[in-house]
Amino acid sequence: MKKNIAIIMGGYSSEYQISLKSGNVVYNTLNKTKYNAYRIHIFKDKWVFVNDMDEEFPVDKNDFSVMVNETRITFDCVFNAIHGSPGEDGFMQGYFELIGMPHTSCNMYQAALTFNKRDLLASLKPYGIKTAESFYLNLGDAIDEDAIVAKVGLPCFVKANKAGSSFGISKVYKKENLKSAIENSFKEDNEIIIEQFLDGVEVSVGVISYNGETKVLPITEIVSENDFFDYAAKYEGKSQEITPARISKDYEEKTRTVAKKIYEVLGMTGFSRSEFIFKNDEPYLLEMNTVPGLTNESILPQQAHEAGISMENLFDNAIEEALKN
């Protein structure tokens, strides 16, 4: 008996176009002999099932079912491909947990925590996870450039606290440019984080639940053609993503150990991808993504391929793990 899988994609944030790409890759990759796959677009003004003719059928939010030509379709599992809100920040997870629907991402609390960079980094510090010096601002706070520079130095990064895909991020070299960078970040979120610049090798590592165990995937080295790993570097080919990373065995072992520790300390399930920069031969955590990009060019699928896991196997395992939980 084939299982009905709803692939949710889109979302409410600036990342919706990337999410649609990820969701369509999942849709085209899932084993059609094992699953009936349905593309579900989640937007602020509509939740709809979109068929192969691009016809739209509204989702009944009471039970997440769809009526198609007088036939009600219910789902066995949801494959979450929404980057940003509401798929990566806990809202969809909370909804699915309330209606008892299995889904491929982590639980509501872990999603909300990891999406909030400030809270994530603060919660991991007691476990010895190293992070950059940071300064927090909320919308409406007085901006004291001298205090910011005294805490984090220059250059520094100004980031939206709850946004992905490098939206709302700037690298600032001069104190007089801080204000415009802060205003740019506030376009994405009402909370921002200003971080010390760490000058070192940047790596990204996926950790997933695989066959019932925590599996650390091969590490990717990020070499941006731009000044940092910004949106263009991530999605417009302005970077080299080298898997496996050209790092020493010592660096590799340290990264694998800390990435696995973070995943297990947080009680994670599903996919995750964490970013680190090396400083004084130690990996410093920048952030964690719990719904990473899933296109053929995306980092986590590259890492899975290097580990001998096909895209079909990667997605199939995510569904099987969700159905077990």
Short mmCIF file of N, CA, C and O in Angstrom, two decimals, residues 222-282:
data_model
loop_
_atom_site.label_atom_id
_atom_site.label_comp_id
_atom_site.label_asym_id
_atom_site.label_seq_id
_atom_site.Cartn_x
_atom_site.Cartn_y
_atom_site.Cartn_z
N ILE A 222 33.65 25.98 2.74
CA ILE A 222 33.00 27.08 2.03
C ILE A 222 34.07 28.11 1.66
O ILE A 222 34.73 28.68 2.53
N VAL A 223 34.23 28.34 0.36
CA VAL A 223 35.16 29.37 -0.11
C VAL A 223 34.35 30.34 -0.97
O VAL A 223 34.01 30.04 -2.11
N SER A 224 34.03 31.49 -0.41
CA SER A 224 33.19 32.47 -1.11
C SER A 224 34.02 33.38 -1.99
O SER A 224 35.08 33.83 -1.59
N GLU A 225 33.51 33.63 -3.21
CA GLU A 225 34.15 34.62 -4.08
C GLU A 225 33.83 36.03 -3.59
O GLU A 225 34.54 36.98 -3.88
N ASN A 226 32.72 36.15 -2.87
CA ASN A 226 32.34 37.44 -2.30
C ASN A 226 33.03 37.62 -0.96
O ASN A 226 33.79 36.77 -0.51
N ASP A 227 32.72 38.72 -0.30
CA ASP A 227 33.41 39.03 0.96
C ASP A 227 33.04 38.06 2.06
O ASP A 227 33.78 37.89 3.03
N PHE A 228 31.89 37.43 1.94
CA PHE A 228 31.47 36.39 2.89
C PHE A 228 30.44 35.53 2.20
O PHE A 228 30.07 35.77 1.04
N PHE A 229 29.95 34.49 2.89
CA PHE A 229 29.03 33.52 2.29
C PHE A 229 27.62 34.10 2.30
O PHE A 229 26.78 33.74 3.11
N ASP A 230 27.38 35.06 1.37
CA ASP A 230 26.11 35.76 1.33
C ASP A 230 25.14 35.05 0.38
O ASP A 230 25.40 33.94 -0.09
N TYR A 231 24.00 35.69 0.08
CA TYR A 231 22.98 35.07 -0.76
C TYR A 231 23.54 34.70 -2.13
O TYR A 231 23.32 33.59 -2.62
N ALA A 232 24.29 35.62 -2.76
CA ALA A 232 24.84 35.35 -4.09
C ALA A 232 25.82 34.18 -4.04
O ALA A 232 25.86 33.34 -4.95
N ALA A 233 26.61 34.11 -2.97
CA ALA A 233 27.55 33.00 -2.82
C ALA A 233 26.81 31.68 -2.67
O ALA A 233 27.19 30.66 -3.23
N LYS A 234 25.70 31.71 -1.92
CA LYS A 234 24.95 30.48 -1.67
C LYS A 234 24.19 30.00 -2.90
O LYS A 234 24.16 28.81 -3.20
N TYR A 235 23.53 30.94 -3.61
CA TYR A 235 22.55 30.53 -4.60
C TYR A 235 22.84 30.97 -6.03
O TYR A 235 22.14 30.57 -6.95
N GLU A 236 23.87 31.79 -6.23
CA GLU A 236 24.14 32.28 -7.58
C GLU A 236 25.55 31.89 -8.04
O GLU A 236 26.13 32.54 -8.91
N GLY A 237 26.08 30.84 -7.44
CA GLY A 237 27.34 30.28 -7.90
C GLY A 237 28.57 31.08 -7.56
O GLY A 237 29.64 30.88 -8.15
N LYS A 238 28.46 31.99 -6.58
CA LYS A 238 29.60 32.85 -6.24
C LYS A 238 30.42 32.25 -5.10
O LYS A 238 30.93 32.95 -4.25
N SER A 239 30.49 30.94 -5.05
CA SER A 239 31.29 30.30 -4.01
C SER A 239 31.73 28.92 -4.50
O SER A 239 31.14 28.34 -5.42
N GLN A 240 32.77 28.43 -3.85
CA GLN A 240 33.15 27.02 -4.02
C GLN A 240 32.71 26.29 -2.75
O GLN A 240 32.97 26.76 -1.64
N GLU A 241 32.05 25.18 -2.95
CA GLU A 241 31.64 24.33 -1.83
C GLU A 241 32.36 23.00 -2.04
O GLU A 241 31.99 22.22 -2.91
N ILE A 242 33.39 22.79 -1.27
CA ILE A 242 34.30 21.67 -1.52
C ILE A 242 34.02 20.56 -0.52
O ILE A 242 34.22 20.72 0.69
N THR A 243 33.55 19.43 -1.03
CA THR A 243 33.23 18.26 -0.20
C THR A 243 34.00 17.05 -0.73
O THR A 243 33.89 16.73 -1.91
N PRO A 244 34.83 16.39 0.09
CA PRO A 244 35.10 16.70 1.49
C PRO A 244 36.01 17.93 1.64
O PRO A 244 36.78 18.25 0.74
N ALA A 245 35.88 18.58 2.79
CA ALA A 245 36.65 19.79 3.06
C ALA A 245 38.15 19.51 3.08
O ALA A 245 38.58 18.42 3.49
N ARG A 246 38.93 20.50 2.64
CA ARG A 246 40.40 20.38 2.63
C ARG A 246 40.94 20.82 4.00
O ARG A 246 41.60 21.84 4.12
N ILE A 247 40.62 20.04 5.00
CA ILE A 247 41.06 20.37 6.36
C ILE A 247 41.81 19.18 6.95
O ILE A 247 41.70 18.05 6.47
N SER A 248 42.56 19.45 8.00
CA SER A 248 43.35 18.39 8.63
C SER A 248 42.43 17.38 9.32
O SER A 248 41.27 17.66 9.59
N LYS A 249 42.99 16.22 9.59
CA LYS A 249 42.24 15.18 10.32
C LYS A 249 41.80 15.70 11.69
O LYS A 249 40.72 15.38 12.17
N ASP A 250 42.67 16.52 12.30
CA ASP A 250 42.35 17.09 13.62
C ASP A 250 41.14 18.01 13.52
O ASP A 250 40.20 17.91 14.32
N TYR A 251 41.13 18.90 12.52
CA TYR A 251 39.99 19.79 12.31
C TYR A 251 38.72 18.99 12.01
O TYR A 251 37.64 19.31 12.51
N GLU A 252 38.89 17.98 11.17
CA GLU A 252 37.73 17.15 10.79
C GLU A 252 37.13 16.47 12.01
O GLU A 252 35.91 16.49 12.23
N GLU A 253 37.99 15.90 12.84
CA GLU A 253 37.50 15.18 14.02
C GLU A 253 36.83 16.13 15.01
O GLU A 253 35.78 15.82 15.58
N LYS A 254 37.41 17.31 15.20
CA LYS A 254 36.82 18.29 16.11
C LYS A 254 35.44 18.74 15.61
O LYS A 254 34.49 18.87 16.40
N THR A 255 35.34 18.98 14.29
CA THR A 255 34.06 19.42 13.73
C THR A 255 33.00 18.34 13.86
O THR A 255 31.85 18.61 14.25
N ARG A 256 33.36 17.12 13.53
CA ARG A 256 32.41 16.00 13.61
C ARG A 256 31.93 15.82 15.05
O ARG A 256 30.73 15.61 15.30
N THR A 257 32.86 15.90 15.99
CA THR A 257 32.52 15.69 17.40
C THR A 257 31.56 16.76 17.90
O THR A 257 30.55 16.46 18.55
N VAL A 258 31.86 18.03 17.60
CA VAL A 258 31.03 19.12 18.12
C VAL A 258 29.67 19.15 17.41
O VAL A 258 28.64 19.41 18.05
N ALA A 259 29.65 18.84 16.12
CA ALA A 259 28.37 18.83 15.39
C ALA A 259 27.44 17.74 15.93
O ALA A 259 26.24 17.96 16.11
N LYS A 260 28.00 16.58 16.19
CA LYS A 260 27.20 15.47 16.75
C LYS A 260 26.72 15.80 18.16
O LYS A 260 25.57 15.55 18.54
N LYS A 261 27.61 16.43 18.94
CA LYS A 261 27.24 16.82 20.31
C LYS A 261 26.08 17.80 20.30
O LYS A 261 25.12 17.67 21.07
N ILE A 262 26.14 18.80 19.42
CA ILE A 262 25.06 19.80 19.33
C ILE A 262 23.74 19.12 18.97
O ILE A 262 22.70 19.39 19.59
N TYR A 263 23.76 18.25 17.98
CA TYR A 263 22.56 17.54 17.54
C TYR A 263 21.94 16.76 18.69
O TYR A 263 20.72 16.79 18.91
N GLU A 264 22.78 16.08 19.46
CA GLU A 264 22.28 15.22 20.54
C GLU A 264 21.90 16.02 21.78
O GLU A 264 20.91 15.71 22.44
N VAL A 265 22.66 17.08 22.10
CA VAL A 265 22.31 17.94 23.23
C VAL A 265 20.93 18.56 23.02
O VAL A 265 20.12 18.66 23.95
N LEU A 266 20.66 18.98 21.79
CA LEU A 266 19.38 19.63 21.49
C LEU A 266 18.23 18.64 21.32
O LEU A 266 17.08 19.06 21.20
N GLY A 267 18.52 17.35 21.29
CA GLY A 267 17.47 16.35 21.08
C GLY A 267 16.88 16.44 19.69
O GLY A 267 15.67 16.31 19.49
N MET A 268 17.75 16.65 18.69
CA MET A 268 17.31 16.86 17.31
C MET A 268 16.83 15.56 16.66
O MET A 268 17.23 14.46 17.05
N THR A 269 15.98 15.74 15.67
CA THR A 269 15.61 14.66 14.74
C THR A 269 15.62 15.27 13.34
O THR A 269 15.68 16.49 13.18
N GLY A 270 15.58 14.43 12.32
CA GLY A 270 15.53 14.93 10.95
C GLY A 270 16.86 15.51 10.50
O GLY A 270 17.93 15.17 11.00
N PHE A 271 16.78 16.43 9.53
CA PHE A 271 17.97 17.04 8.94
C PHE A 271 18.48 18.18 9.81
O PHE A 271 17.71 18.89 10.46
N SER A 272 19.79 18.41 9.75
CA SER A 272 20.36 19.65 10.28
C SER A 272 21.64 19.93 9.52
O SER A 272 22.29 19.01 8.99
N ARG A 273 21.98 21.20 9.44
CA ARG A 273 23.26 21.60 8.84
C ARG A 273 23.80 22.75 9.65
O ARG A 273 23.14 23.79 9.80
N SER A 274 24.98 22.56 10.22
CA SER A 274 25.59 23.58 11.09
C SER A 274 26.80 24.20 10.41
O SER A 274 27.54 23.52 9.69
N GLU A 275 26.98 25.51 10.67
CA GLU A 275 28.10 26.25 10.08
C GLU A 275 29.10 26.60 11.18
O GLU A 275 28.70 27.04 12.27
N PHE A 276 30.38 26.42 10.86
CA PHE A 276 31.45 26.71 11.82
C PHE A 276 32.56 27.51 11.13
O PHE A 276 32.78 27.37 9.92
N ILE A 277 33.27 28.31 11.92
CA ILE A 277 34.52 28.92 11.47
C ILE A 277 35.60 28.57 12.49
O ILE A 277 35.35 28.61 13.70
N PHE A 278 36.77 28.20 11.97
CA PHE A 278 37.87 27.84 12.88
C PHE A 278 38.61 29.09 13.37
O PHE A 278 38.97 29.96 12.59
N LYS A 279 38.81 29.14 14.68
CA LYS A 279 39.60 30.19 15.32
C LYS A 279 40.47 29.51 16.37
O LYS A 279 39.95 28.73 17.18
N ASN A 280 41.76 29.81 16.35
CA ASN A 280 42.69 29.16 17.30
C ASN A 280 42.53 27.65 17.30
O ASN A 280 42.52 26.99 18.35
N ASP A 281 42.39 27.10 16.09
CA ASP A 281 42.28 25.64 15.87
C ASP A 281 41.04 25.01 16.49
O ASP A 281 41.01 23.78 16.70
N GLU A 282 40.01 25.81 16.78
CA GLU A 282 38.78 25.27 17.34
C GLU A 282 37.58 25.73 16.49
O GLU A 282 37.55 26.86 16.02
#
